XYZ file of C-alpha atoms in Angstrom:
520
model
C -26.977 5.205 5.903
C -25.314 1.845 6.172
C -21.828 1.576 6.425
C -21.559 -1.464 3.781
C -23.041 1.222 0.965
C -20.505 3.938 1.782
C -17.636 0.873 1.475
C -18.914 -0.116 -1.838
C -19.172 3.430 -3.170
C -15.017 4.260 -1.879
C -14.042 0.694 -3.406
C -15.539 1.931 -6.788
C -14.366 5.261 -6.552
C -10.640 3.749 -6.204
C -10.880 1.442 -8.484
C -11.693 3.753 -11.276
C -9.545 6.529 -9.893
C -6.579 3.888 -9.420
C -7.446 3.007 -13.303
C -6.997 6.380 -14.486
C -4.167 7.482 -12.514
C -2.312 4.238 -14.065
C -3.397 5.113 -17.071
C -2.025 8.648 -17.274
C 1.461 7.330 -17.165
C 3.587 7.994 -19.949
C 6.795 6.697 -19.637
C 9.178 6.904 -16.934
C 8.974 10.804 -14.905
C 12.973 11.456 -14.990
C 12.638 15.030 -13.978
C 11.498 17.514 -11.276
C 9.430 19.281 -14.714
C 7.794 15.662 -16.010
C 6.717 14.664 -12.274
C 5.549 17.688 -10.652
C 4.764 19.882 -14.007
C 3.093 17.381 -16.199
C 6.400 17.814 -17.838
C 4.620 21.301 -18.807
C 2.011 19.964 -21.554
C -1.442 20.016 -19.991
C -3.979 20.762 -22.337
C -6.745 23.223 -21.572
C -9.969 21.003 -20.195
C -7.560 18.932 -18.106
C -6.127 21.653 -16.569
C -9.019 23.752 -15.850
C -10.410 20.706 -14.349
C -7.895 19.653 -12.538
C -7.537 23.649 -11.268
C -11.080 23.217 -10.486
C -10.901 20.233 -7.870
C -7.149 21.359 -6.745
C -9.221 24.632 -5.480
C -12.878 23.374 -4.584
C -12.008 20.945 -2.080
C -13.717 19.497 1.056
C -14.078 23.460 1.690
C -17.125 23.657 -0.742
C -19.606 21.003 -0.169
C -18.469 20.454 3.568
C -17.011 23.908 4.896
C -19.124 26.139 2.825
C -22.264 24.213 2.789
C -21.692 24.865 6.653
C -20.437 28.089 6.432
C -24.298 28.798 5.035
C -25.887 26.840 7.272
C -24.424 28.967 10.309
C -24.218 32.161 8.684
C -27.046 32.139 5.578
C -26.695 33.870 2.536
C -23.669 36.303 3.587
C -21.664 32.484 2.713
C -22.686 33.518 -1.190
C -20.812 36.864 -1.081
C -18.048 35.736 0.471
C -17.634 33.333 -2.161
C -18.528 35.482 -5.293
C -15.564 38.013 -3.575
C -13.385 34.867 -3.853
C -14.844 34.462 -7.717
C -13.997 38.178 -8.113
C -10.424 37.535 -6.633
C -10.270 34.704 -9.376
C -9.582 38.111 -11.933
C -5.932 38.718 -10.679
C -5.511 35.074 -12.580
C -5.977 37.230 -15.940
C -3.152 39.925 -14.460
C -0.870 37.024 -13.115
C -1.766 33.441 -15.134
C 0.402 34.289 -18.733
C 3.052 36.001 -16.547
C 3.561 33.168 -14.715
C 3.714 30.784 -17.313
C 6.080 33.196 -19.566
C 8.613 33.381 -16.631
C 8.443 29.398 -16.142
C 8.103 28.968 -20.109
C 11.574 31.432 -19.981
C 13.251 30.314 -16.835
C 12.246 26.795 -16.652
C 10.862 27.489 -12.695
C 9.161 24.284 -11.143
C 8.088 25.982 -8.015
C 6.482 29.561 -7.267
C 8.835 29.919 -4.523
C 11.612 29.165 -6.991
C 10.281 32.157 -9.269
C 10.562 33.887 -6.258
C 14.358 33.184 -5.073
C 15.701 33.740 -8.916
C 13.989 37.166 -9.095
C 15.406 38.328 -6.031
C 18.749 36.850 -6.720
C 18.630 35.049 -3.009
C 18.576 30.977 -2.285
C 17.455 31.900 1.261
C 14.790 33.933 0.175
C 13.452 31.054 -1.900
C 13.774 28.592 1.072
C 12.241 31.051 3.884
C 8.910 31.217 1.419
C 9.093 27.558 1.104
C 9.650 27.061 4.435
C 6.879 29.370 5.384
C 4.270 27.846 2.836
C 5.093 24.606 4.070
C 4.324 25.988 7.559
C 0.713 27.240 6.850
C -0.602 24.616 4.386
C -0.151 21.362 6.334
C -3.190 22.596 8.124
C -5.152 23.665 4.716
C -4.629 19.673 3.544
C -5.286 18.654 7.763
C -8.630 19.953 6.565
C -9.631 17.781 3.641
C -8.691 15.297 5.901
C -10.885 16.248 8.237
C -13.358 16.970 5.945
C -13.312 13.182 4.455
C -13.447 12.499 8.002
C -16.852 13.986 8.748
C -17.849 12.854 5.525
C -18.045 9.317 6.221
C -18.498 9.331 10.147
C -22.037 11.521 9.686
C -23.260 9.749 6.600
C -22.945 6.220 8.632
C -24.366 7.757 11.773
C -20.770 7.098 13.411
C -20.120 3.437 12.236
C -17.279 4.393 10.019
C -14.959 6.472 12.452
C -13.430 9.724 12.086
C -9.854 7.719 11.883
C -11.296 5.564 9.401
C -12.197 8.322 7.019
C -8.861 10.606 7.222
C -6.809 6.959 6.611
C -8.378 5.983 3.806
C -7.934 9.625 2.517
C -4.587 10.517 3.604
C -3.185 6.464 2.099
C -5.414 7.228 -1.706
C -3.433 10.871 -1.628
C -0.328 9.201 -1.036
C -1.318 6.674 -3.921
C -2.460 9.100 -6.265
C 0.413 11.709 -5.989
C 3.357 9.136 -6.121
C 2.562 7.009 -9.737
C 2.888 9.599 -11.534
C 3.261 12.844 -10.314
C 0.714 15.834 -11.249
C -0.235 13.889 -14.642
C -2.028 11.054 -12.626
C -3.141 13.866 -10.245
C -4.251 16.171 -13.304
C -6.115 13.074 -15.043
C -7.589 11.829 -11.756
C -8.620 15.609 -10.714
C -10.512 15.912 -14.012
C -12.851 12.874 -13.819
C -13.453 14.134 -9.684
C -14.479 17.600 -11.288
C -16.921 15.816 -13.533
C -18.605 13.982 -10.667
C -18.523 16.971 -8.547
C -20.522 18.956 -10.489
C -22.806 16.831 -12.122
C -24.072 14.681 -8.954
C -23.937 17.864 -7.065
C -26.049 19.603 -9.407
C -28.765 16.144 -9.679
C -29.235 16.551 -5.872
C -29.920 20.472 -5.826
C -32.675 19.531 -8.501
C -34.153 16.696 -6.928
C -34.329 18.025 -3.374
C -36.048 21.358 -4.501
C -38.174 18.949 -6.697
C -39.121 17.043 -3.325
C -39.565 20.451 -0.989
C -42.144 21.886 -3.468
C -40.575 23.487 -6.402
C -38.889 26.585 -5.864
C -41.463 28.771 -5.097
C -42.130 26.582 -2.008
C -38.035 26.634 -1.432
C -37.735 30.521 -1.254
C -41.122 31.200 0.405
C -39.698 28.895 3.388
C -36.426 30.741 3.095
C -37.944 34.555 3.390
C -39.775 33.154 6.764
C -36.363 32.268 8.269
C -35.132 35.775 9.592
C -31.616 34.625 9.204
C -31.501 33.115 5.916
C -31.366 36.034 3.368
C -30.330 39.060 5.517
C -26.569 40.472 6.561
C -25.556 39.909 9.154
C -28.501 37.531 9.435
C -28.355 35.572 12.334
C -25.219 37.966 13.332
C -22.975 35.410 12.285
C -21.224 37.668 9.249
C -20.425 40.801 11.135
C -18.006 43.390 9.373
C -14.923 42.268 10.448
C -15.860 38.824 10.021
C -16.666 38.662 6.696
C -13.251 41.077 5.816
C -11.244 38.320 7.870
C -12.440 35.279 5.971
C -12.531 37.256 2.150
C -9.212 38.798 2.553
C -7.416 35.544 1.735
C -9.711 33.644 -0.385
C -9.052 37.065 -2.882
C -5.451 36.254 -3.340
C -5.575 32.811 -3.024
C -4.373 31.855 -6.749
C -1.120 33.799 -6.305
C -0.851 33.256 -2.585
C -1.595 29.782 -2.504
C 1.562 27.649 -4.329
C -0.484 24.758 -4.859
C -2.608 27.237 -7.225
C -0.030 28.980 -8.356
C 2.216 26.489 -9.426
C -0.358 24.734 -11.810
C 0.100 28.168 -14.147
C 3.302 26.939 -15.029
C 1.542 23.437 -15.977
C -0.346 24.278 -19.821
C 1.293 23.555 -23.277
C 0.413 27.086 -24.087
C -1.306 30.117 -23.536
C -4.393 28.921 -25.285
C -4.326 26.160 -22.918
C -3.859 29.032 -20.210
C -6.554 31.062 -21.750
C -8.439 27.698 -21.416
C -8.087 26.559 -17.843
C -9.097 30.196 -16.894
C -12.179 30.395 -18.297
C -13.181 26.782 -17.648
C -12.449 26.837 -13.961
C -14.374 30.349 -13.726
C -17.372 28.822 -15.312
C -17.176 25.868 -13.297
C -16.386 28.416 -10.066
C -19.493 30.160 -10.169
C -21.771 26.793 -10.930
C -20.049 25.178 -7.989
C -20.996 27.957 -5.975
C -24.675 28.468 -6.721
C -25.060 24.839 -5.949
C -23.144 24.465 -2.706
C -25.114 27.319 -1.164
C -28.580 26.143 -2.243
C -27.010 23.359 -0.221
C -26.621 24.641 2.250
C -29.606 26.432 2.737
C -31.721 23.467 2.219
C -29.676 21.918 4.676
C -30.825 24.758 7.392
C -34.418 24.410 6.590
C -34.651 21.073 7.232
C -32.239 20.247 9.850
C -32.324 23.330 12.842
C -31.043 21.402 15.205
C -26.969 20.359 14.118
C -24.128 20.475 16.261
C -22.277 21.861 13.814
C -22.545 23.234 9.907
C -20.232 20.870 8.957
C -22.450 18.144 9.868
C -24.749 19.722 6.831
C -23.718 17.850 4.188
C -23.852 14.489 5.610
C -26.718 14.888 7.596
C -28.528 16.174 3.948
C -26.771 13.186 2.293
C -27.823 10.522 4.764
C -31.584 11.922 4.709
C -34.461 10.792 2.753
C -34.547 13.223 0.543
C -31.645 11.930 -1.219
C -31.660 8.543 -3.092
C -29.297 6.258 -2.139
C -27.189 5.774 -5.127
C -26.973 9.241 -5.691
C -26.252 10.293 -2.295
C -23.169 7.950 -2.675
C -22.210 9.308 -5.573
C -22.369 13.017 -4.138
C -20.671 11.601 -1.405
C -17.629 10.187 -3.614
C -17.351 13.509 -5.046
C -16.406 15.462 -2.434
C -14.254 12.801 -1.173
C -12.502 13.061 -4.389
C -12.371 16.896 -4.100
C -10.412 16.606 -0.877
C -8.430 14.104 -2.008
C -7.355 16.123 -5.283
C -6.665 19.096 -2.859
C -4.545 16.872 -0.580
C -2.364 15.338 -3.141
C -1.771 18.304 -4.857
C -0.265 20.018 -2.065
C 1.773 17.805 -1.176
C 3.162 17.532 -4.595
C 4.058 21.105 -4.207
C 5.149 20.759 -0.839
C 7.306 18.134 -1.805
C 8.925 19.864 -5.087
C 9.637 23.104 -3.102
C 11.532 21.348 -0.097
C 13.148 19.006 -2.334
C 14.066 22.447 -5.018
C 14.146 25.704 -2.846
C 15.562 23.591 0.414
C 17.302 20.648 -0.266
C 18.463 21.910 -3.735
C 20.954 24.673 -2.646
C 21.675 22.935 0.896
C 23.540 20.484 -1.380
C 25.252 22.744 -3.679
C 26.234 24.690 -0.883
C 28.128 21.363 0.191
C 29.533 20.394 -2.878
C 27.467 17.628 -3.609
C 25.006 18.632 -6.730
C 27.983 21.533 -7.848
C 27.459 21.569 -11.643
C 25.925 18.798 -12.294
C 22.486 18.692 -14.260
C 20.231 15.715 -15.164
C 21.398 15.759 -18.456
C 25.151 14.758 -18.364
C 24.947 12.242 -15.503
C 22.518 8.869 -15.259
C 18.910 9.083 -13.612
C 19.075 8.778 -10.339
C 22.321 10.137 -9.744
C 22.396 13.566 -11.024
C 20.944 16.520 -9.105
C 17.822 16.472 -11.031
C 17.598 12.704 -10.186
C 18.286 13.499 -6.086
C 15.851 16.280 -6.116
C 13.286 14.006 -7.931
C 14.081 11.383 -5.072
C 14.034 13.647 -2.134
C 10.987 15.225 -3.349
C 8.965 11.898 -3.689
C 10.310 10.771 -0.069
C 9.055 13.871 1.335
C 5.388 13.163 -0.043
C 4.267 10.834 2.834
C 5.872 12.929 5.518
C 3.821 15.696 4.671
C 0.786 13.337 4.496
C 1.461 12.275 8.041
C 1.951 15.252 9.604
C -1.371 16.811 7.560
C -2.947 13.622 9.472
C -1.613 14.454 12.814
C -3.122 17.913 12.719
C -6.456 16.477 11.366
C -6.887 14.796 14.526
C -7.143 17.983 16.552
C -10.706 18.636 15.256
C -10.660 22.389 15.835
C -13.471 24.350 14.489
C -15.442 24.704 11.556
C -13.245 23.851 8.317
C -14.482 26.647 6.552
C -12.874 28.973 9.294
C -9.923 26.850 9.446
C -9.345 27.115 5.696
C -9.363 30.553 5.773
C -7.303 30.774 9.314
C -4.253 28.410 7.291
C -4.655 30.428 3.780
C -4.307 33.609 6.238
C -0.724 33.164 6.807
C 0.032 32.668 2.683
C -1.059 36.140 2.593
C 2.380 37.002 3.287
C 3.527 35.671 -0.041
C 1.507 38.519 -1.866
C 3.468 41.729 -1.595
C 6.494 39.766 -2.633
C 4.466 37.831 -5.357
C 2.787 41.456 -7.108
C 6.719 42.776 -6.791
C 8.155 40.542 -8.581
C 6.480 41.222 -11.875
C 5.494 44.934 -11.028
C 8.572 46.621 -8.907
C 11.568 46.980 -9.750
C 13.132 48.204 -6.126
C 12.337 45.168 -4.081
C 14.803 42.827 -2.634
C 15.754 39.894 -1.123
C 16.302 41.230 1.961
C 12.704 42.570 1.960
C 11.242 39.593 0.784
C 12.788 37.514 3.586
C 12.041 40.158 6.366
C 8.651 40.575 5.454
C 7.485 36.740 5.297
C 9.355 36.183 9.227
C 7.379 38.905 10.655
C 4.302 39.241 9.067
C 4.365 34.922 9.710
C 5.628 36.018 13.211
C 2.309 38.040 13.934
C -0.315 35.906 12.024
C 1.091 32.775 13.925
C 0.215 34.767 17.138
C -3.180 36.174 16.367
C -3.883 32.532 15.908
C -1.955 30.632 18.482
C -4.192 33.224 20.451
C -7.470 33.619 19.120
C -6.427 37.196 19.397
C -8.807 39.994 16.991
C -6.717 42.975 17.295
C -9.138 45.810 16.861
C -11.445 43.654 15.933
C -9.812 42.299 12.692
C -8.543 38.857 11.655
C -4.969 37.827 11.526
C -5.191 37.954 7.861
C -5.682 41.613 7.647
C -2.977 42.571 10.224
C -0.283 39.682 8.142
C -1.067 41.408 4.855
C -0.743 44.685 6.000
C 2.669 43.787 7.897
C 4.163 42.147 4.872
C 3.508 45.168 2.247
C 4.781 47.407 4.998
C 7.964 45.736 6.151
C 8.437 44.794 2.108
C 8.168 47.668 0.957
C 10.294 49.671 4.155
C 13.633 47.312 4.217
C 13.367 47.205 0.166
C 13.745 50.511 0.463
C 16.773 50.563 2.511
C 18.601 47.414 0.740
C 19.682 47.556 -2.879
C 17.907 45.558 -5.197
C 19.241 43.787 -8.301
C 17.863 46.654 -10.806
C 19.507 44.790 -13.864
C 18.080 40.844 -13.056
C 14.947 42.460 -12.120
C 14.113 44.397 -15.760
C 14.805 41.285 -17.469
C 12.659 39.591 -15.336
C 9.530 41.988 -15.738
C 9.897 42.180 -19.529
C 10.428 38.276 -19.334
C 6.653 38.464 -17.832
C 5.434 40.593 -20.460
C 7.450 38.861 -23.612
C 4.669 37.753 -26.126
C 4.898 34.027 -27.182
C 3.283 32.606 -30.638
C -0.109 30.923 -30.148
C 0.825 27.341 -29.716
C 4.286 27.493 -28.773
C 5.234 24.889 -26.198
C 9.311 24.814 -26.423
C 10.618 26.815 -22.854
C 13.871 28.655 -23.305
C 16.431 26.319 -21.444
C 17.603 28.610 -18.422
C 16.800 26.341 -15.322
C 20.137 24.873 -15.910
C 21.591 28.207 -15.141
C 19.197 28.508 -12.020
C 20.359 25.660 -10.616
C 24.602 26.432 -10.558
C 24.257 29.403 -9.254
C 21.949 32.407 -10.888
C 21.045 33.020 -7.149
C 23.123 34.647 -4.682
């Protein structure tokens, strides 16, 4: 495809994205709640789209469109597992939001150092999420990278694409916060689905109908079968499900969106939008990619599967742009949003009690000082400084161009699996502790960082199912032996459980409290 076409269709897709993240601004964002929270008022379509293209990122239509073009139909379970995994939101989504509703938390890892009565055990999970999703955004970078290299037959660079990505991220998450992410996020999820969904049609359409499509499929011996072509063996398929199962309460950039609706109809909303739109999104991207292995046998890699299908006949021009815009957009919604968590939990969990510690924020809130000079106003500041530094280093580690981004997606959201045990005991046990908490995320971190740094499959099995299994072990064990804060912790849980009226978008004003010195 010519390079000029794919220009014109990125200039169009900023304009109108640059239109409505302008638009989405409403007023001045004086606080860490109105810039990274949406100042906790989304309503239910915006959030479940904007849930929906925060978690279907360059992953889908590049890594999993690959990931069944390698591997055939075994791609579909894994995915539906991952659908399946969707269900703890139903456990976890209104407990989340009571607590923040309650407590006033910005960040997950927040929630986490308040109900374990620890500043340090907020900061190590920060630390550590910080640690293991610079690589998840290096991917969408990537991912925008092979994007527009393959569809121009290597006329637009691989440097070109992750720069334009990683500057329109930076754009996007600094006018306004997660409201001009949310409102951009919502017209990507549109395009995503609909132009995705045109190009499924029309390309069965063009191979014969799909009687023709399936007959051709059955005659490929790897296609519909498990293991198939051997690709999804056992231990495979356990090490790339195991963290794409917890990923909404493992993955903070998830996570910290339930704290985002007005209320828990708008919860109750987002849930069952972004499942509907899950399992649509799905069916499509693996028809993808299977019509992407009959036709082209001979790739380098899956990942060239969408462009290669994009750039190819069978897809009109204008609509191949289009299709191409959306994923860009998907990546670049995933990419923005995580580093507007990033950047709220260094500047809240890290920076935040650093300065008390010194003196400098001690009792002293954002409403009894001017903006910009109250600790609300310095955390606001640090946090949007720190929003191109993650950007930058996500684009350093794009450059590496290791593997397929599928694998890599699941190799980065891996390590988060550490975050569970602590996560599930939070609202569930009573007996767990700080000391736990931070012991369990340092070594379980400790060993997944190795298996990977290593390539290492100990007994076979992925680094995700030895970090999990660590983490609830070493939890659980030095919990055990520490003494937990029995009191703080029963408030908590029935916090979780306290029943709101329908409607009711008014939090109970506690973060005050958080924030001079709840935690010890």
């Amino acid at each position: 495809m010519d390079a000029s076409w794919i220009w014109l269709g990125v200039a169009i897709y900023v304009v109108i994205a640059l239109a409505a993240a302008v638009l989405s601004r409403r007023g001045t964002s004086r606080t860490m709640s109105d810039y990274f929270l949406g100042s906790r008022r989304m309503g239910g379509f915006v959030s479940a789209m904007s849930y929906s293209a925060t978690t279907y990122s360059a992953f889908m239509m590049i890594g999993l469109a690959g990931l069944t073009y390698a591997g055939g139909v075994g791609a579909l379970g894994f995915e539906l597992l991952y659908l399946c995994g969707v269900t703890l939101m139903l456990i976890f989504g209104p407990r989340f939001w009571r607590v923040g509703q309650a407590y006033g938390y910005v960040t997950p890892t927040e929630m986490i150092g308040h109900r374990y009565r620890s500043k340090a055990a907020g900061a190590t999970t920060a630390l550590a999420s910080c640690l293991f999703l610079i690589p998840y955004a290096a991917v969408q970078l990537a991912g925008v990278g092979y994007l527009l290299s393959g569809m121009s037959g290597g006329a637009i660079t691989f440097t070109q694409g992750t720069t334009v990505a990683t500057v329109l991220a930076i754009i996007f998450a600094m006018i306004a916060g997660l409201r001009s992410v949310a409102w951009t996020d919502s017209l990507q999820a549109v395009v995503m689905i609909v132009s995705a969904s045109l190009v499924v049609i029309l390309v069965i359409r063009q191979l014969g109908g799909l009687g023709t499509f399936f007959d051709r499929l059955a005659a490929d011996p790897g296609a519909l079968s498990v293991p198939g072509t051997g690709y999804f063996t056992f231990s495979t398929f356990l090490a790339l499900t195991l963290p794409w199962i917890f990923f909404m309460i493992s993955n903070p950039q998830v996570s910290q969106r339930l704290y985002t609706p007005g209320s828990l109809r708008d919860l109750r909303r987002m849930m069952l939008g972004f499942m509907a739109f899950g399992f649509i999104y799905t069916m499509i991207t693996v028809v993808w990619g299977l019509t992407a292995r009959l036709e082209f046998q001979d790739l380098a890699s899956g990942d060239q599967a969408t462009p290669t299908l994009l750039a190819s006949g069978l897809v009109p021009l204008p609509l191949g742009i289009i299709v191409m815009v959306g994923i860009m957009a998907a990546a670049i919604s995933t990419i923005d949003s995580i580093m507007l968590t990033l950047s709220s939990m260094v500047s809240r969990d890290v920076y935040a009690p650093a300065a008390r510690r010194l003196g400098s924020d001690e009792h002293t809130s954002a409403a009894d000082t001017p903006a910009g000079h109250s600790a609300e106003g310095r955390q606001l500041l640090v946090g949007k400084l720190v929003i191109p530094v993650i950007a930058v280093l996500a684009y350093g580690f794009a450059h590496l161009q290791l593997d397929l981004i599928a694998v890599l997606s699941v190799s980065a959201s891996a390590g988060l699996l550490v975050m569970v045990p602590p996560i599930i005991g939070a609202f569930f046990w009573k007996r767990g502790t700080a000391a736990g908490v931070i012991t369990s995320v340092l070594v379980a971190g400790a060993i997944v960082l190795y298996l990977e740094a290593t390539s290492t499959r100990f007994l076979g099995q992925g680094s995700g199912v030895w970090g999990i299994l660590a983490a609830t072990s070493v939890f659980i064990l030095v919990s055990l032996a520490t003494r937990a804060p029995a009191e703080h912790a029963e408030d908590f849980i029935k916090a979780s459980r306290r029943r709101r009226k329908a409607g009711s978008t008014e939090p109970t004003p506690a973060a005050p409290a958080i924030a001079t010195g709840s935690q010890r």
